[in-house]
XYZ file of C-alpha atoms in Angstrom:
382
model
C -35.840 23.655 -21.040
C -32.768 21.620 -20.024
C -30.655 19.505 -22.356
C -32.026 16.269 -20.878
C -35.539 17.218 -21.955
C -34.342 18.486 -25.338
C -32.456 15.259 -26.081
C -35.419 13.182 -24.894
C -37.559 15.226 -27.287
C -35.433 14.353 -30.309
C -32.683 16.985 -30.221
C -29.329 15.549 -31.380
C -26.092 17.006 -30.035
C -23.458 17.164 -32.754
C -20.679 19.131 -31.081
C -19.937 20.162 -27.507
C -17.401 21.976 -25.378
C -17.984 20.884 -21.805
C -15.928 23.600 -20.136
C -13.390 26.140 -21.313
C -11.896 29.310 -19.871
C -13.339 32.568 -21.181
C -10.784 34.008 -23.622
C -10.616 37.469 -22.026
C -8.016 37.703 -19.253
C -10.171 40.230 -17.406
C -12.872 37.617 -16.710
C -12.325 34.560 -14.522
C -15.110 32.552 -16.126
C -15.750 29.129 -17.601
C -18.182 28.567 -20.459
C -19.817 25.627 -22.207
C -20.953 25.485 -25.821
C -23.240 23.124 -27.679
C -24.311 22.556 -31.280
C -27.221 20.389 -32.323
C -30.363 19.962 -34.366
C -33.871 18.564 -34.261
C -33.502 17.468 -37.837
C -32.139 14.213 -39.172
C -28.385 13.813 -38.801
C -26.671 11.928 -41.611
C -24.653 8.887 -40.588
C -21.438 10.385 -41.955
C -21.683 13.513 -39.776
C -19.037 13.328 -37.069
C -20.030 14.166 -33.529
C -17.269 16.047 -31.723
C -16.939 16.273 -27.941
C -14.097 18.535 -26.771
C -12.276 17.943 -30.031
C -12.686 14.151 -30.043
C -14.838 12.247 -32.548
C -17.365 10.187 -30.586
C -20.390 7.973 -31.198
C -22.813 10.131 -29.207
C -22.779 13.186 -26.948
C -24.682 13.070 -23.668
C -26.691 15.922 -22.104
C -23.706 16.293 -19.739
C -21.731 17.413 -22.828
C -19.358 14.477 -22.805
C -19.011 11.284 -24.848
C -21.968 9.005 -24.208
C -20.196 5.913 -25.481
C -21.102 3.348 -28.071
C -23.607 1.638 -25.753
C -26.489 3.094 -23.776
C -25.837 1.679 -20.327
C -25.674 2.900 -16.742
C -23.005 1.005 -14.776
C -24.316 -1.228 -12.016
C -22.590 -2.537 -8.872
C -20.716 -5.782 -9.400
C -20.943 -8.542 -6.796
C -17.181 -9.103 -6.976
C -16.587 -5.615 -5.537
C -18.889 -5.874 -2.545
C -17.387 -5.280 0.883
C -14.084 -3.722 -0.205
C -14.543 0.071 -0.417
C -16.062 2.040 2.448
C -16.603 5.605 3.518
C -14.934 6.231 6.877
C -16.551 6.840 10.240
C -18.891 9.793 10.799
C -18.147 10.827 14.380
C -20.697 13.669 14.608
C -19.272 15.368 17.653
C -16.051 17.365 17.829
C -16.045 16.647 21.542
C -14.823 13.135 20.763
C -11.532 14.528 19.414
C -8.467 15.130 21.592
C -4.880 16.115 20.930
C -2.139 13.448 20.932
C -0.533 14.723 24.145
C -3.784 14.401 26.066
C -4.315 10.901 24.669
C -0.840 9.948 25.897
C -1.621 11.357 29.360
C -4.828 9.343 29.564
C -3.044 6.140 28.572
C -0.290 6.795 31.120
C -2.930 7.392 33.791
C -4.762 4.173 32.895
C -3.369 1.809 30.216
C -6.872 0.390 29.634
C -7.756 3.686 27.931
C -5.914 2.282 24.905
C -9.133 0.369 24.287
C -11.054 3.560 23.504
C -8.641 6.251 22.274
C -7.109 6.039 18.802
C -5.369 8.150 16.168
C -8.008 9.896 14.027
C -6.920 10.113 10.394
C -8.548 12.816 8.280
C -8.233 14.115 4.746
C -5.742 16.871 5.566
C -3.576 14.338 7.400
C -3.591 11.857 4.536
C -2.783 14.245 1.693
C -1.206 17.150 3.575
C 1.237 15.502 5.971
C 4.542 14.083 4.640
C 4.012 11.090 6.931
C 0.244 10.733 6.305
C -0.269 10.389 10.056
C -3.089 11.589 12.286
C -2.775 15.022 13.881
C -5.633 14.282 16.314
C -6.852 11.379 18.396
C -10.460 10.412 19.067
C -12.518 8.736 21.783
C -14.209 5.660 20.315
C -16.434 3.538 22.535
C -17.549 1.610 19.434
C -20.582 -0.564 20.252
C -20.091 -0.588 24.032
C -23.054 0.185 26.260
C -23.167 3.394 28.303
C -22.291 1.448 31.445
C -19.338 -0.284 29.761
C -18.112 3.017 28.354
C -18.263 4.700 31.771
C -15.547 2.347 33.044
C -13.020 4.387 31.026
C -13.157 7.313 33.425
C -11.233 10.112 31.697
C -12.520 9.485 28.148
C -16.089 9.075 29.404
C -15.945 12.260 31.479
C -14.806 14.172 28.405
C -17.629 12.712 26.313
C -20.194 13.575 29.002
C -18.955 17.169 29.071
C -18.403 17.763 25.349
C -20.534 15.313 23.344
C -23.676 14.619 25.359
C -24.932 18.246 25.567
C -24.376 18.753 21.845
C -26.293 15.598 20.946
C -29.196 16.280 23.318
C -29.844 19.782 22.010
C -29.680 18.765 18.357
C -32.757 19.785 16.353
C -32.940 16.329 14.744
C -34.968 13.934 16.892
C -33.093 10.917 15.503
C -29.805 12.413 16.719
C -31.233 13.214 20.167
C -32.510 9.657 20.595
C -29.329 7.989 19.317
C -26.877 6.670 21.967
C -24.935 9.880 22.583
C -21.608 8.183 23.480
C -21.373 6.410 20.113
C -20.298 7.618 16.688
C -23.226 8.606 14.481
C -22.084 6.258 11.724
C -19.528 3.852 13.188
C -18.788 2.108 9.865
C -19.270 -1.331 11.399
C -19.007 -3.126 8.051
C -15.693 -1.402 7.369
C -14.339 -2.375 10.782
C -15.231 -5.998 10.131
C -13.635 -5.934 6.671
C -10.398 -4.428 8.038
C -10.089 -7.051 10.763
C -6.809 -8.934 10.401
C -5.208 -6.376 8.070
C -2.124 -4.468 9.194
C -2.245 -1.982 6.318
C -5.000 -0.748 4.004
C -5.419 1.756 1.182
C -7.198 5.078 1.671
C -7.924 8.170 -0.399
C -9.471 11.558 0.298
C -13.063 11.462 -0.904
C -13.263 15.046 -2.190
C -10.041 15.937 -3.963
C -8.508 16.467 -7.384
C -5.822 13.946 -6.389
C -7.818 10.875 -5.289
C -4.887 8.460 -5.195
C -4.809 5.559 -2.718
C -2.196 5.835 0.026
C -0.990 2.929 2.162
C -1.772 3.485 5.855
C -1.780 1.335 9.010
C -4.940 0.050 10.637
C -5.462 0.516 14.368
C -6.783 4.034 13.867
C -10.164 5.640 13.217
C -10.685 6.751 9.626
C -12.672 9.959 9.140
C -15.751 10.133 6.917
C -13.641 12.378 4.677
C -11.771 9.234 3.583
C -12.608 6.243 1.428
C -10.944 3.098 2.756
C -10.227 -0.065 0.761
C -10.009 -3.326 2.676
C -6.892 -4.556 0.899
C -3.136 -4.318 1.346
C -2.391 -5.638 -2.141
C 0.175 -3.661 -4.161
C -1.456 -4.774 -7.383
C -4.704 -3.134 -6.370
C -2.782 -0.068 -5.296
C -1.464 0.098 -8.862
C -4.904 -0.456 -10.404
C -6.578 2.177 -8.218
C -3.747 4.607 -9.057
C -4.161 4.115 -12.803
C -5.629 6.636 -15.215
C -8.407 4.127 -15.976
C -9.637 4.130 -12.412
C -9.094 7.880 -12.023
C -11.160 8.598 -15.129
C -13.888 6.177 -14.068
C -14.058 7.998 -10.727
C -14.341 11.377 -12.447
C -16.966 10.077 -14.865
C -19.242 8.286 -12.409
C -18.518 10.026 -9.106
C -20.077 13.329 -8.149
C -18.416 16.696 -7.611
C -18.208 19.518 -5.097
C -17.404 22.782 -6.824
C -14.532 21.703 -9.104
C -13.336 18.793 -6.957
C -14.345 15.223 -7.841
C -16.138 13.311 -5.082
C -15.377 9.580 -4.863
C -18.586 7.762 -3.948
C -17.762 4.058 -3.377
C -21.184 2.801 -4.491
C -21.019 4.653 -7.816
C -17.294 4.351 -8.493
C -15.563 1.351 -6.942
C -18.578 -0.954 -6.739
C -19.216 -0.527 -10.475
C -15.576 -0.589 -11.602
C -14.805 -3.797 -13.565
C -11.504 -4.765 -11.938
C -8.937 -7.088 -13.430
C -6.849 -9.505 -11.381
C -3.529 -7.708 -10.829
C -0.584 -9.244 -12.651
C 2.915 -9.724 -11.229
C 3.998 -6.659 -13.211
C 1.257 -4.552 -11.626
C 2.201 -5.755 -8.154
C 5.808 -4.708 -8.807
C 4.734 -1.311 -10.161
C 2.393 -0.706 -7.233
C 5.253 -1.399 -4.857
C 7.590 0.816 -6.891
C 5.118 3.713 -6.900
C 4.538 3.425 -3.162
C 8.240 3.132 -2.294
C 9.534 5.909 -4.540
C 6.701 8.319 -3.768
C 7.119 7.807 -0.023
C 10.858 8.455 -0.305
C 10.385 11.618 -2.390
C 7.717 12.990 -0.061
C 9.877 12.356 3.015
C 13.031 13.859 1.488
C 11.256 16.974 0.223
C 8.859 17.300 3.185
C 5.823 17.423 0.910
C 2.280 16.167 1.195
C 0.691 14.005 -1.490
C -1.292 16.960 -2.834
C 1.819 19.135 -3.075
C 3.717 16.443 -4.966
C 0.914 15.808 -7.453
C 0.368 19.519 -7.979
C 3.893 19.426 -9.426
C 3.283 16.201 -11.361
C 0.144 17.678 -12.954
C 1.657 21.108 -13.668
C 2.581 21.584 -17.357
C 4.929 24.380 -16.323
C 7.195 21.713 -14.792
C 8.881 20.598 -18.001
C 10.702 17.287 -18.528
C 14.150 17.677 -17.019
C 13.128 20.474 -14.632
C 12.539 18.145 -11.683
C 13.871 14.575 -11.684
C 11.450 13.484 -8.947
C 8.464 14.702 -10.951
C 9.858 13.007 -14.065
C 10.152 9.747 -12.129
C 6.579 9.811 -10.800
C 5.189 10.647 -14.246
C 7.176 7.774 -15.753
C 5.947 5.296 -13.145
C 2.327 6.318 -13.755
C 2.792 5.982 -17.517
C 4.287 2.495 -17.109
C 1.522 1.577 -14.707
C -1.196 2.647 -17.159
C 0.423 0.614 -19.904
C 0.519 -2.523 -17.734
C -3.113 -2.019 -16.718
C -4.386 -1.931 -20.292
C -2.225 -4.967 -21.131
C -3.877 -6.801 -18.223
C -7.292 -5.889 -19.659
C -6.206 -7.086 -23.108
C -6.479 -3.586 -24.565
C -2.892 -3.002 -25.620
C -4.130 -1.697 -28.999
C -5.110 1.613 -27.345
C -2.522 4.366 -27.794
C -2.346 6.163 -24.458
C -0.385 9.275 -25.503
C 0.302 10.588 -22.000
C 0.432 14.325 -21.508
C -1.406 17.152 -19.774
C -5.091 16.696 -20.459
C -8.145 18.249 -18.786
C -11.277 16.276 -18.007
C -14.207 17.848 -16.171
C -12.076 20.922 -15.520
C -9.331 18.914 -13.802
C -5.929 19.089 -15.521
C -3.703 16.056 -14.981
C -0.796 14.089 -16.374
C -2.977 11.429 -17.955
C -3.947 9.660 -21.154
C -5.132 11.600 -24.203
C -8.809 12.517 -24.775
C -9.019 9.924 -27.556
C -7.679 7.208 -25.240
C -9.929 8.414 -22.421
C -13.041 8.077 -24.563
C -12.037 4.622 -25.790
C -11.073 3.292 -22.353
C -14.194 4.596 -20.617
C -16.279 3.047 -23.376
C -14.571 -0.325 -22.967
C -14.865 -0.226 -19.186
C -18.582 0.521 -19.502
C -19.004 -2.382 -21.917
C -17.119 -4.633 -19.506
C -19.375 -3.602 -16.632
C -22.376 -4.482 -18.772
C -20.884 -7.814 -19.847
C -20.121 -8.885 -16.282
C -23.469 -7.789 -14.877
C -25.408 -9.623 -17.606
C -23.229 -12.707 -17.115
C -24.101 -12.798 -13.425
C -27.785 -12.287 -14.190
C -27.941 -15.162 -16.680
């Protein structure tokens, strides 16, 4: 019998350890532990989740919060966060040199060949630029697409056979020259923007990076239709990071950012002037550090989140940690929650160790965000 059924049947969890390394060095294992009872639990008995006193413990072995509520999408967040394009056909991809040759041969090919930004590019490259290009006929008909001779010939040779022999009938019957999921709503939302924010969907980092439009964003990315530095600060905050870990899914140990469950339900505040300044500061200083040290975003944040890098060991790491701490403080001030002591340090949540707020602050902030989601959703429904 699983914990969900046990709790539904009247079992009360009184203490839990969600995940901890096995104490023997010879075993590379993680374990969970749980204490509970079917009997009555006195009101003065503290419930402890990973060392933090909480109101309730969920079957997921984490604080359940003071209210019993599942966050719902908020209308104010609709049409901002999108998963990138699902190409479904490696034959669409080409290297940059070949793309340049095609454009030199026929400048109109610029209409249908674009940089193709993926997760490794965004978090692995110091410049966060695409290492591949892609053929994108968008919503053109087959006849219209065939006018772009070199790109169309490549698609006929590399994409069409793959699509037509696919075991899925829906794939075989779909227009073979088009992307499987072209992210049309995202394209419309990005129209008119020169820059947007993007993050890698499956990653321990999950921080928004400023990138130019005019390229195709892979389905490995989540793209936000905004160029606002204040929102860059908010989405980079511990509050948003923790919300993403709490309500997103996971793949092995890596959090998975699902826009419908994470961004759409996140009760955003209107960024203040201070948050706009801090978002710009974070972007400017991080970009400079990455360029000077020839690092990717993941490499930099592996240092930021490494407790072995002590204060004073690396001035760049110290600076990024300080900016994030200031940013978190300004975010909770904007929410009106300045009474919460953040106590930044190295704290693990769902087996991900980061420079973040303390477990006590995490529990309190997630609880308040959940209450705010409920308040806003009920307000709209009334």
